[in-house]
mmCIF file of C-alpha atoms in Angstrom:
data_model
loop_
_atom_site.group_PDB
_atom_site.id
_atom_site.type_symbol
_atom_site.label_atom_id
_atom_site.label_comp_id
_atom_site.label_asym_id
_atom_site.label_seq_id
_atom_site.Cartn_x
_atom_site.Cartn_y
_atom_site.Cartn_z
ATOM 1 C CA GLY A 24 -6.157 65.446 42.292
ATOM 2 C CA VAL A 25 -6.834 66.778 38.986
ATOM 3 C CA VAL A 26 -10.067 68.560 38.194
ATOM 4 C CA MET A 27 -11.096 66.912 34.812
ATOM 5 C CA THR A 28 -12.282 68.890 31.866
ATOM 6 C CA ASP A 29 -14.306 67.259 29.376
ATOM 7 C CA GLY A 30 -11.144 66.697 27.029
ATOM 8 C CA GLY A 31 -9.746 64.983 30.236
ATOM 9 C CA GLN A 32 -12.967 63.033 30.739
ATOM 10 C CA ARG A 33 -12.889 61.759 27.185
ATOM 11 C CA LEU A 34 -8.970 61.320 27.751
ATOM 12 C CA ALA A 35 -9.637 58.760 30.188
ATOM 13 C CA THR A 36 -12.452 56.954 28.662
ATOM 14 C CA HIS A 37 -10.268 56.683 25.703
ATOM 15 C CA ALA A 38 -6.853 55.857 27.841
ATOM 16 C CA ASN A 39 -8.606 53.137 29.837
ATOM 17 C CA ARG A 40 -10.457 51.041 27.013
ATOM 18 C CA LYS A 41 -6.997 51.636 24.512
ATOM 19 C CA GLY A 42 -5.096 50.558 27.891
ATOM 20 C CA GLN A 43 -6.576 47.341 27.686
ATOM 21 C CA GLN A 44 -5.060 46.271 24.129
ATOM 22 C CA LEU A 45 -2.344 44.146 24.061
ATOM 23 C CA GLY A 46 1.265 45.551 24.883
ATOM 24 C CA ALA A 47 4.386 45.223 26.937
ATOM 25 C CA PRO A 48 3.903 45.771 31.009
ATOM 26 C CA PRO A 49 5.598 47.647 33.057
ATOM 27 C CA LEU A 50 8.617 45.917 34.557
ATOM 28 C CA ASP A 51 7.927 46.624 38.007
ATOM 29 C CA LYS A 52 3.861 46.483 38.451
ATOM 30 C CA LEU A 53 4.363 47.232 42.371
ATOM 31 C CA LEU A 54 6.708 50.344 41.424
ATOM 32 C CA TYR A 55 4.418 51.063 38.655
ATOM 33 C CA GLU A 56 1.399 51.163 40.838
ATOM 34 C CA ARG A 57 2.998 53.258 43.849
ATOM 35 C CA ARG A 58 4.082 55.860 41.603
ATOM 36 C CA VAL A 59 0.958 56.485 39.768
ATOM 37 C CA SER A 60 -0.720 56.662 43.056
ATOM 38 C CA GLN A 61 1.460 59.495 44.197
ATOM 39 C CA PHE A 62 0.858 61.327 40.760
ATOM 40 C CA ALA A 63 -2.710 61.020 41.393
ATOM 41 C CA ALA A 64 -2.251 62.373 45.048
ATOM 42 C CA ILE A 65 -0.334 65.440 44.155
ATOM 43 C CA ASP A 66 -2.182 68.702 43.300
ATOM 44 C CA ALA A 67 0.347 69.491 40.614
ATOM 45 C CA GLU A 68 0.783 73.146 39.236
ATOM 46 C CA ALA A 69 3.653 72.101 36.669
ATOM 47 C CA LYS A 70 4.133 73.880 33.586
ATOM 48 C CA LEU A 71 6.938 71.163 32.303
ATOM 49 C CA VAL A 72 6.451 67.588 32.159
ATOM 50 C CA MET A 73 9.206 64.769 32.030
ATOM 51 C CA LEU A 74 7.171 61.465 30.945
ATOM 52 C CA GLY A 75 8.973 58.072 30.349
ATOM 53 C CA ASP A 76 10.650 55.591 31.963
ATOM 54 C CA SER A 77 14.050 55.321 34.560
ATOM 55 C CA ARG A 78 15.603 57.738 32.396
ATOM 56 C CA VAL A 79 13.174 59.945 33.292
ATOM 57 C CA GLN A 80 12.673 58.904 36.694
ATOM 58 C CA GLU A 81 16.729 59.021 37.633
ATOM 59 C CA GLY A 82 16.523 62.769 36.222
ATOM 60 C CA GLU A 83 16.939 65.962 38.966
ATOM 61 C CA TRP A 84 15.294 67.957 36.189
ATOM 62 C CA ALA A 85 14.226 71.029 38.235
ATOM 63 C CA GLU A 86 18.151 71.289 38.930
ATOM 64 C CA LEU A 87 19.436 70.510 35.568
ATOM 65 C CA LEU A 88 16.945 73.017 34.072
ATOM 66 C CA ARG A 89 16.853 75.608 36.360
ATOM 67 C CA MET A 90 13.069 75.438 36.850
ATOM 68 C CA THR A 91 10.450 75.004 39.544
ATOM 69 C CA GLU A 92 7.400 74.173 38.063
ATOM 70 C CA ILE A 93 8.481 70.873 36.421
ATOM 71 C CA ALA A 94 6.884 67.501 37.423
ATOM 72 C CA ASN A 95 9.055 64.227 37.029
ATOM 73 C CA ARG A 96 6.557 61.400 35.871
ATOM 74 C CA GLY A 97 9.024 58.729 35.166
ATOM 75 C CA ILE A 98 8.561 55.106 36.208
ATOM 76 C CA ASN A 99 11.655 52.673 36.129
ATOM 77 C CA GLY A 100 10.890 49.801 34.271
ATOM 78 C CA ASP A 101 7.594 51.376 31.985
ATOM 79 C CA THR A 102 6.794 50.791 28.538
ATOM 80 C CA THR A 103 4.215 52.547 25.985
ATOM 81 C CA SER A 104 1.252 50.508 27.955
ATOM 82 C CA GLY A 105 2.059 51.832 30.754
ATOM 83 C CA VAL A 106 2.601 55.352 30.088
ATOM 84 C CA LEU A 107 -0.610 55.391 27.979
ATOM 85 C CA ARG A 108 -2.729 53.757 30.993
ATOM 86 C CA ARG A 109 -1.105 56.553 32.913
ATOM 87 C CA LEU A 110 -2.010 59.739 31.403
ATOM 88 C CA ARG A 111 -4.728 61.263 33.384
ATOM 89 C CA GLU A 112 -2.808 60.843 36.427
ATOM 90 C CA SER A 113 0.759 61.931 35.083
ATOM 91 C CA VAL A 114 -0.313 65.564 33.419
ATOM 92 C CA PRO A 115 -1.693 68.239 35.161
ATOM 93 C CA THR A 116 -3.850 70.556 33.597
ATOM 94 C CA SER A 117 -1.698 73.250 34.535
ATOM 95 C CA ALA A 118 0.870 71.645 32.111
ATOM 96 C CA GLU A 119 2.160 73.595 29.244
ATOM 97 C CA ILE A 120 5.043 71.281 27.812
ATOM 98 C CA CYS A 121 4.977 67.576 27.766
ATOM 99 C CA VAL A 122 8.667 65.499 27.209
ATOM 100 C CA ILE A 123 8.316 61.770 26.236
ATOM 101 C CA GLN A 124 11.350 59.425 26.637
ATOM 102 C CA ILE A 125 9.891 56.055 26.539
ATOM 103 C CA GLY A 126 10.414 52.774 24.318
ATOM 104 C CA VAL A 127 13.182 50.629 25.441
ATOM 105 C CA ASN A 128 11.705 48.870 28.082
ATOM 106 C CA ASP A 129 9.141 47.459 25.253
ATOM 107 C CA LEU A 130 11.936 46.217 23.100
ATOM 108 C CA LEU A 131 13.478 44.606 25.616
ATOM 109 C CA GLN A 132 10.430 42.638 26.312
ATOM 110 C CA ARG A 133 10.110 41.631 22.917
ATOM 111 C CA ASN A 134 7.339 43.986 22.291
ATOM 112 C CA PRO A 135 6.933 44.106 17.852
ATOM 113 C CA ILE A 136 7.862 47.440 16.753
ATOM 114 C CA ASP A 137 4.606 48.376 14.965
ATOM 115 C CA ASP A 138 2.605 47.537 18.370
ATOM 116 C CA VAL A 139 5.044 50.226 20.169
ATOM 117 C CA LEU A 140 4.658 52.257 17.533
ATOM 118 C CA ARG A 141 0.397 51.883 17.687
ATOM 119 C CA LYS A 142 0.850 52.937 21.696
ATOM 120 C CA TYR A 143 3.033 56.092 20.698
ATOM 121 C CA ARG A 144 0.417 57.163 18.316
ATOM 122 C CA SER A 145 -2.416 56.585 21.103
ATOM 123 C CA ILE A 146 -0.450 58.410 23.706
ATOM 124 C CA LEU A 147 -0.295 61.487 21.323
ATOM 125 C CA SER A 148 -3.879 60.814 20.459
ATOM 126 C CA GLU A 149 -5.047 61.279 24.096
ATOM 127 C CA LEU A 150 -2.611 64.115 24.913
ATOM 128 C CA LYS A 151 -3.929 66.109 21.819
ATOM 129 C CA ILE A 152 -7.601 65.256 23.021
ATOM 130 C CA GLY A 153 -6.746 65.834 26.690
ATOM 131 C CA TYR A 154 -4.739 68.774 26.604
ATOM 132 C CA PRO A 155 -5.391 70.612 23.454
ATOM 133 C CA ASN A 156 -2.938 73.182 24.368
ATOM 134 C CA LEU A 157 -0.258 70.978 25.408
ATOM 135 C CA THR A 158 3.138 71.401 23.231
ATOM 136 C CA VAL A 159 4.280 67.484 23.245
ATOM 137 C CA ILE A 160 8.114 67.016 22.472
ATOM 138 C CA VAL A 161 8.787 63.295 21.592
ATOM 139 C CA THR A 162 12.570 62.009 22.181
ATOM 140 C CA ALA A 163 14.109 59.551 20.694
ATOM 141 C CA THR A 164 14.477 56.454 22.258
ATOM 142 C CA ILE A 165 18.293 56.244 23.821
ATOM 143 C CA VAL A 166 20.140 53.627 22.469
ATOM 144 C CA THR A 167 22.206 51.302 24.803
ATOM 145 C CA SER A 168 26.220 50.146 25.344
ATOM 146 C CA GLY A 169 27.488 48.047 22.216
ATOM 147 C CA GLU A 170 27.116 44.903 24.273
ATOM 148 C CA ARG A 171 23.719 44.995 22.871
ATOM 149 C CA PRO A 172 23.866 45.318 19.037
ATOM 150 C CA GLY A 173 20.667 43.456 18.358
ATOM 151 C CA LEU A 174 18.538 45.931 20.856
ATOM 152 C CA ASN A 175 20.120 48.693 19.344
ATOM 153 C CA LEU A 176 19.096 48.002 15.591
ATOM 154 C CA GLN A 177 15.554 47.659 17.181
ATOM 155 C CA ILE A 178 15.847 51.255 18.415
ATOM 156 C CA ALA A 179 17.163 52.684 15.426
ATOM 157 C CA GLU A 180 14.741 51.134 13.382
ATOM 158 C CA LEU A 181 11.876 52.495 16.318
ATOM 159 C CA ASN A 182 13.462 56.045 16.210
ATOM 160 C CA SER A 183 13.195 56.317 12.455
ATOM 161 C CA LYS A 184 9.364 55.150 12.099
ATOM 162 C CA LEU A 185 8.702 57.542 15.270
ATOM 163 C CA GLU A 186 10.445 60.151 13.883
ATOM 164 C CA ARG A 187 8.256 59.927 10.993
ATOM 165 C CA LEU A 188 4.927 59.379 13.283
ATOM 166 C CA THR A 189 5.677 62.646 14.889
ATOM 167 C CA HIS A 190 5.831 64.579 11.571
ATOM 168 C CA GLU A 191 2.830 63.024 10.540
ATOM 169 C CA LEU A 192 1.219 64.009 13.564
ATOM 170 C CA LYS A 193 3.223 67.547 13.769
ATOM 171 C CA VAL A 194 4.630 66.838 17.142
ATOM 172 C CA ALA A 195 7.802 67.829 18.232
ATOM 173 C CA TRP A 196 10.692 65.647 17.606
ATOM 174 C CA ILE A 197 14.436 65.607 19.796
ATOM 175 C CA ASP A 198 17.323 63.253 18.998
ATOM 176 C CA PRO A 199 19.371 63.232 22.245
ATOM 177 C CA ASN A 200 21.410 60.110 20.264
ATOM 178 C CA GLN A 201 23.106 62.995 18.241
ATOM 179 C CA GLN A 202 24.968 63.852 21.245
ATOM 180 C CA LEU A 203 24.658 60.937 23.860
ATOM 181 C CA ALA A 204 25.270 58.157 20.973
ATOM 182 C CA PRO A 205 27.323 60.035 18.041
ATOM 183 C CA ARG A 206 28.557 56.473 17.071
ATOM 184 C CA GLY A 207 25.455 54.818 17.162
ATOM 185 C CA ILE A 208 26.132 53.115 20.892
ATOM 186 C CA VAL A 209 25.598 55.324 23.988
ATOM 187 C CA ASP A 210 29.214 56.582 24.997
ATOM 188 C CA PRO A 211 30.676 54.772 27.845
ATOM 189 C CA ARG A 212 31.738 57.602 29.383
ATOM 190 C CA LEU A 213 28.183 58.220 29.914
ATOM 191 C CA THR A 214 26.923 55.227 31.665
ATOM 192 C CA ASN A 215 27.628 52.576 34.044
ATOM 193 C CA ASP A 216 25.572 50.295 33.280
ATOM 194 C CA GLY A 217 25.358 50.725 29.154
ATOM 195 C CA THR A 218 21.568 51.439 30.002
ATOM 196 C CA HIS A 219 21.384 54.500 32.159
ATOM 197 C CA LEU A 220 22.351 57.620 32.138
ATOM 198 C CA ASN A 221 25.239 59.480 34.427
ATOM 199 C CA GLY A 222 25.668 62.910 35.717
ATOM 200 C CA ASP A 223 27.611 63.756 32.474
ATOM 201 C CA ALA A 224 24.867 62.312 30.443
ATOM 202 C CA TYR A 225 21.927 63.884 31.989
ATOM 203 C CA LYS A 226 23.622 67.180 31.560
ATOM 204 C CA VAL A 227 23.917 66.488 27.834
ATOM 205 C CA PHE A 228 20.445 65.400 27.531
ATOM 206 C CA ALA A 229 18.938 68.556 29.509
ATOM 207 C CA ASN A 230 21.064 71.018 27.146
#
């Protein structure tokens, strides 16, 4: 488990309260519960945390980044509400860097963009409270294939507002779409279903 600092205690209290607010739930509740229970049971000493949904969970980050002290805290189907509720279990106190990739499942459930942004703001605020020495890197929500133009327009709007939010909160911002989707849709050579990434895509993302 994680030894809680005073900041961590405040984080847990605030996250539990905020987690009760409306928002899109994780798509697979049982998988979410299993993954979070595993995170809570592991006494991780990771310096880098990859936090997010299936696009994080499916990445072999230790090999991709050639690092050993790395924790994969991705959950297939997760949302900003799900991430907010599990911050204490997901981010060990040893963490120095936390990279976040989340948001597409919120939009798939028609969660309003402004609500997604509110959840993102809460996530970033709670990380600052509970982990004052943590460097947080927000990655733009990765777009999908050309078969979902409406969804991609929403993702573009979310990313535009999310980038402004990171600047406001002085959080690092990286846009993997510049390499993965230079034409506004994910390169079809980098996915087999229009949403999830293949090996070549992960190599690009990791770089």
